[in-house]
CSV table of C-alpha atoms in Angstrom, one decimal:
chain,number,residue,atom,x,y,z
E,1479,UNK,CA,5.9,-9.7,20.6
E,1480,UNK,CA,5.0,-7.6,17.4
E,1481,UNK,CA,2.4,-5.0,18.4
E,1482,UNK,CA,0.9,-2.4,16.1
E,1483,UNK,CA,-1.7,0.0,18.0
E,1484,UNK,CA,-3.8,2.4,15.8
E,1485,UNK,CA,-5.6,5.4,17.4
E,1486,UNK,CA,-7.0,8.7,16.2
E,1487,UNK,CA,-10.3,7.6,14.5
E,1488,UNK,CA,-13.5,9.2,14.9
E,1489,UNK,CA,-16.4,11.0,13.2
E,1490,UNK,CA,-15.3,13.8,11.0
E,1491,UNK,CA,-17.4,15.9,8.6
E,1492,UNK,CA,-16.8,15.9,4.8
E,1493,UNK,CA,-14.1,18.2,3.8
E,1494,UNK,CA,-12.5,17.9,7.3
E,1495,UNK,CA,-9.1,16.4,8.5
E,1496,UNK,CA,-7.8,13.8,10.6
E,1497,UNK,CA,-4.6,12.4,11.8
E,1498,UNK,CA,-4.3,8.7,12.6
E,1499,UNK,CA,-1.4,7.1,14.5
E,1500,UNK,CA,0.2,3.8,14.8
E,1501,UNK,CA,2.3,2.9,17.9
E,1502,UNK,CA,4.6,0.2,17.2
E,1503,UNK,CA,6.4,-2.1,19.6
E,1504,UNK,CA,8.2,-5.6,19.8
E,1505,UNK,CA,10.6,-5.0,16.9
E,1506,UNK,CA,13.0,-2.4,15.4
E,1507,UNK,CA,10.6,-0.1,13.9
E,1508,UNK,CA,13.1,1.8,12.0
E,1509,UNK,CA,14.1,-1.3,10.1
E,1510,UNK,CA,10.8,-1.7,8.4
E,1511,UNK,CA,8.6,-0.2,5.6
E,1512,UNK,CA,5.1,0.4,6.7
E,1513,UNK,CA,1.6,0.3,5.1
E,1514,UNK,CA,-1.8,1.7,5.6
E,1515,UNK,CA,-4.6,-0.4,4.5
E,1516,UNK,CA,-8.4,0.4,5.0
E,1517,UNK,CA,-11.6,-1.4,4.7
E,1518,UNK,CA,-15.0,0.2,4.2
E,1519,UNK,CA,-17.8,-1.5,6.2
E,1520,UNK,CA,-18.9,-4.7,4.7
E,1521,UNK,CA,-16.3,-4.4,1.9
E,1522,UNK,CA,-12.9,-5.8,1.1
E,1523,UNK,CA,-9.3,-4.4,1.8
E,1524,UNK,CA,-8.0,-1.6,0.0
E,1525,UNK,CA,-4.3,-0.5,0.2
E,1526,UNK,CA,-3.9,3.1,1.0
E,1527,UNK,CA,-0.1,3.6,1.0
E,1528,UNK,CA,3.5,3.0,2.2
E,1529,UNK,CA,6.5,4.7,3.7
E,1530,UNK,CA,9.9,3.3,3.3
E,1531,UNK,CA,12.6,3.6,5.9
E,1532,UNK,CA,15.3,6.1,6.4
E,1533,UNK,CA,17.9,4.1,4.2
E,1534,UNK,CA,15.3,4.8,1.3
E,1535,UNK,CA,14.8,8.3,2.3
E,1536,UNK,CA,11.4,7.9,3.8
E,1537,UNK,CA,9.9,8.1,0.4
E,1538,UNK,CA,6.1,7.2,0.0
E,1539,UNK,CA,3.6,5.5,-2.4
E,1540,UNK,CA,-0.1,6.2,-2.3
E,1541,UNK,CA,-3.3,4.6,-3.7
E,1542,UNK,CA,-4.7,6.9,-6.5
E,1543,UNK,CA,-8.0,7.5,-4.4
E,1544,UNK,CA,-6.0,9.3,-1.7
E,1545,UNK,CA,-3.0,10.8,-3.4
E,1546,UNK,CA,-3.0,14.5,-2.8
E,1547,UNK,CA,-5.1,14.3,0.2
E,1548,UNK,CA,-3.5,11.8,2.5
E,1549,UNK,CA,0.2,12.0,4.0
E,1550,UNK,CA,1.9,9.1,5.5
E,1551,UNK,CA,4.7,10.1,8.0
E,1552,UNK,CA,6.7,8.3,10.5
E,1553,UNK,CA,8.8,9.3,13.7
E,1554,UNK,CA,11.4,6.5,14.3
E,1555,UNK,CA,12.4,8.1,17.7
E,1556,UNK,CA,8.9,7.6,18.8
E,1557,UNK,CA,8.3,4.0,16.9
E,1558,UNK,CA,5.3,5.8,15.5
E,1559,UNK,CA,3.5,5.6,12.1
E,1560,UNK,CA,1.0,8.4,11.0
E,1561,UNK,CA,-1.6,9.0,8.4
E,1562,UNK,CA,-2.7,12.8,7.8
E,1563,UNK,CA,-6.0,12.7,6.0
E,1564,UNK,CA,-7.3,16.0,4.5
E,1565,UNK,CA,-10.3,16.9,2.3
E,1566,UNK,CA,-12.2,13.7,3.6
E,1567,UNK,CA,-14.9,12.4,1.6
E,1568,UNK,CA,-17.9,9.8,2.7
E,1569,UNK,CA,-16.2,7.3,0.7
E,1570,UNK,CA,-13.0,7.5,3.1
E,1571,UNK,CA,-15.4,6.0,5.7
E,1572,UNK,CA,-13.4,2.7,6.8
E,1573,UNK,CA,-11.5,0.9,9.3
E,1574,UNK,CA,-7.8,1.8,8.8
E,1575,UNK,CA,-5.2,-0.6,9.7
E,1576,UNK,CA,-1.4,-0.1,9.9
E,1577,UNK,CA,0.8,-3.0,8.9
E,1578,UNK,CA,4.4,-3.8,9.1
E,1579,UNK,CA,6.2,-5.0,5.8
E,1580,UNK,CA,8.4,-8.0,6.3
E,1581,UNK,CA,12.1,-7.7,5.5
E,1582,UNK,CA,11.7,-11.0,3.9
E,1583,UNK,CA,9.5,-12.3,1.1
E,1584,UNK,CA,9.8,-9.3,-1.1
E,1585,UNK,CA,7.8,-7.2,1.3
E,1586,UNK,CA,4.6,-8.3,2.4
E,1587,UNK,CA,2.2,-7.1,5.4
E,1588,UNK,CA,3.4,-9.6,8.1
E,1589,UNK,CA,1.7,-8.0,11.1
E,1590,UNK,CA,-1.4,-5.8,11.3
E,1591,UNK,CA,-2.7,-3.5,14.0
E,1592,UNK,CA,-6.3,-3.9,15.4
E,1593,UNK,CA,-7.5,-0.9,13.3
E,1594,UNK,CA,-9.1,2.4,14.0
E,1595,UNK,CA,-12.5,3.5,12.7
E,1596,UNK,CA,-13.0,6.6,10.5
E,1597,UNK,CA,-16.5,7.8,9.9
E,1598,UNK,CA,-17.0,10.8,7.4
E,1599,UNK,CA,-20.5,12.1,7.6
E,1600,UNK,CA,-22.4,15.2,8.1
D,1036,UNK,CA,-3.4,-1.3,-12.1
D,1037,UNK,CA,-3.2,-5.2,-11.5
D,1038,UNK,CA,-6.6,-6.8,-11.0
D,1039,UNK,CA,-7.0,-9.6,-8.5
D,1040,UNK,CA,-9.8,-12.0,-9.1
D,1041,UNK,CA,-10.7,-14.5,-6.4
D,1042,UNK,CA,-13.0,-17.5,-6.9
D,1043,UNK,CA,-15.4,-18.4,-5.6
D,1044,UNK,CA,-16.6,-15.2,-3.6
D,1045,UNK,CA,-18.2,-17.7,-1.1
D,1046,UNK,CA,-18.4,-21.4,-0.2
D,1047,UNK,CA,-20.0,-23.6,2.2
D,1048,UNK,CA,-18.1,-26.6,3.6
D,1049,UNK,CA,-18.2,-29.2,6.3
D,1050,UNK,CA,-15.8,-29.7,9.2
D,1051,UNK,CA,-13.0,-31.9,7.9
D,1052,UNK,CA,-13.4,-31.1,4.4
D,1053,UNK,CA,-10.6,-29.7,2.0
D,1054,UNK,CA,-11.1,-26.3,0.4
D,1055,UNK,CA,-9.4,-24.7,-2.4
D,1056,UNK,CA,-9.8,-21.0,-3.4
D,1057,UNK,CA,-8.3,-19.5,-6.4
D,1058,UNK,CA,-6.8,-16.1,-7.1
D,1059,UNK,CA,-6.0,-14.8,-10.6
D,1060,UNK,CA,-3.9,-11.9,-11.5
D,1061,UNK,CA,-4.7,-9.7,-14.7
D,1062,UNK,CA,-1.0,-9.7,-15.6
D,1063,UNK,CA,2.0,-11.7,-14.3
D,1064,UNK,CA,3.2,-11.1,-10.7
D,1065,UNK,CA,5.9,-13.9,-10.4
D,1066,UNK,CA,5.4,-15.2,-6.9
D,1067,UNK,CA,4.8,-12.0,-5.0
D,1068,UNK,CA,1.4,-13.1,-3.8
D,1069,UNK,CA,0.0,-13.1,-0.1
D,1070,UNK,CA,-2.9,-14.6,1.5
D,1071,UNK,CA,-4.7,-13.3,4.6
D,1072,UNK,CA,-7.4,-14.7,6.8
D,1073,UNK,CA,-10.0,-12.3,8.3
D,1074,UNK,CA,-12.6,-13.3,10.9
D,1075,UNK,CA,-15.5,-11.0,11.6
D,1076,UNK,CA,-14.7,-7.9,13.6
D,1077,UNK,CA,-10.9,-8.7,13.5
D,1078,UNK,CA,-7.8,-7.5,11.7
D,1079,UNK,CA,-6.5,-9.5,8.8
D,1080,UNK,CA,-3.9,-12.1,9.6
D,1081,UNK,CA,-0.9,-13.1,7.5
D,1082,UNK,CA,-1.0,-16.9,6.3
D,1083,UNK,CA,1.2,-17.1,3.3
D,1084,UNK,CA,3.7,-15.0,1.4
D,1085,UNK,CA,5.7,-15.3,-1.8
D,1086,UNK,CA,2.7,-17.7,-2.9
D,1087,UNK,CA,3.7,-20.7,-0.7
D,1088,UNK,CA,5.8,-19.7,2.0
D,1089,UNK,CA,3.8,-20.3,5.4
D,1090,UNK,CA,4.0,-17.3,7.8
D,1091,UNK,CA,5.7,-18.3,11.1
D,1092,UNK,CA,3.0,-19.8,13.6
D,1093,UNK,CA,0.6,-20.8,10.7
D,1094,UNK,CA,-0.4,-24.5,10.7
D,1095,UNK,CA,0.6,-26.7,7.8
D,1096,UNK,CA,-2.9,-27.3,6.9
D,1097,UNK,CA,-2.7,-24.1,4.9
D,1098,UNK,CA,-0.7,-24.3,1.6
D,1099,UNK,CA,-0.5,-22.0,-1.2
D,1100,UNK,CA,0.8,-22.6,-4.7
D,1101,UNK,CA,1.1,-21.0,-8.0
D,1102,UNK,CA,3.3,-18.4,-10.0
D,1103,UNK,CA,2.6,-15.8,-12.8
D,1104,UNK,CA,-0.9,-15.3,-12.9
D,1105,UNK,CA,-2.7,-18.1,-11.2
D,1106,UNK,CA,-2.5,-19.0,-7.5
D,1107,UNK,CA,-4.5,-21.2,-5.0
D,1108,UNK,CA,-4.9,-21.4,-1.3
D,1109,UNK,CA,-5.7,-25.0,0.0
D,1110,UNK,CA,-7.0,-25.6,3.6
D,1111,UNK,CA,-6.9,-29.1,4.7
D,1112,UNK,CA,-9.2,-30.7,7.1
D,1113,UNK,CA,-11.4,-27.6,7.8
D,1114,UNK,CA,-12.0,-26.9,11.4
D,1115,UNK,CA,-14.4,-24.4,13.1
D,1116,UNK,CA,-11.5,-21.7,13.6
D,1117,UNK,CA,-10.8,-21.6,9.8
D,1118,UNK,CA,-14.4,-20.4,8.9
D,1119,UNK,CA,-13.5,-16.8,7.9
D,1120,UNK,CA,-12.9,-14.5,4.7
D,1121,UNK,CA,-9.8,-15.1,2.9
D,1122,UNK,CA,-8.0,-12.5,0.7
D,1123,UNK,CA,-5.1,-12.6,-1.6
D,1124,UNK,CA,-3.0,-9.6,-2.5
D,1125,UNK,CA,-0.2,-9.0,-5.0
D,1126,UNK,CA,2.8,-6.9,-3.9
D,1127,UNK,CA,4.9,-6.6,-6.9
D,1128,UNK,CA,3.8,-3.2,-8.2
D,1129,UNK,CA,2.0,-0.2,-7.0
D,1130,UNK,CA,-0.8,0.2,-6.3
D,1131,UNK,CA,-0.9,-3.1,-4.2
D,1132,UNK,CA,-4.2,-4.7,-5.0
D,1133,UNK,CA,-6.2,-7.4,-3.1
D,1134,UNK,CA,-8.7,-9.9,-4.4
D,1135,UNK,CA,-12.6,-9.2,-3.4
D,1136,UNK,CA,-12.3,-12.0,-0.8
D,1137,UNK,CA,-13.7,-15.7,-0.2
D,1138,UNK,CA,-16.0,-16.2,2.6
D,1139,UNK,CA,-15.7,-19.7,3.6
D,1140,UNK,CA,-19.0,-20.7,5.8
D,1141,UNK,CA,-20.2,-23.7,7.7
D,1142,UNK,CA,-22.4,-26.2,5.6
């Protein structure tokens, strides 16, 4: 069974940093691209970014709203995905989901974690 | 960026109804369109990919169609567990973008 479990969320002051983790199990983690998606309270879904697999040099893509502040990384030996968030703003307050990209269908998010809540407030 | 516009933003329907939700892309995305269902307090769940392919385990009452810029999600015989918010997403180009969501409520 595919499982994605996020952790690391919490309350942080504006300008602060936080590192989210996503523990993957039930599939060959190293074979899949991974995404982060977030959802502000009461709002819709917003794609945050992507990391490709080793065969694609672990390259990344980011939304303009987080580029230069957020960094996505992965450790295939630990089946883990990370989101390093720096220079946090109040508008980064959201539930953050990690998602697995399907190998089929052109690469869509076929599995989602339960999310971890990040609150940026003074 | 490709803008995804869903309509309606909300709808009320009765048990047993057939419901159709529309998603329009601001430019052609071929069939790189996914649909997700989200229930309150829960993570989104994948329903459909490549516009019309059903995710494993999703009941056949859900169907998708369209290509290019116009897409639809149809839910047949609405049941209590189908009341949720539905999102479309294009995944043909970066940044990936979602529609604003359609909340399906009980009439």
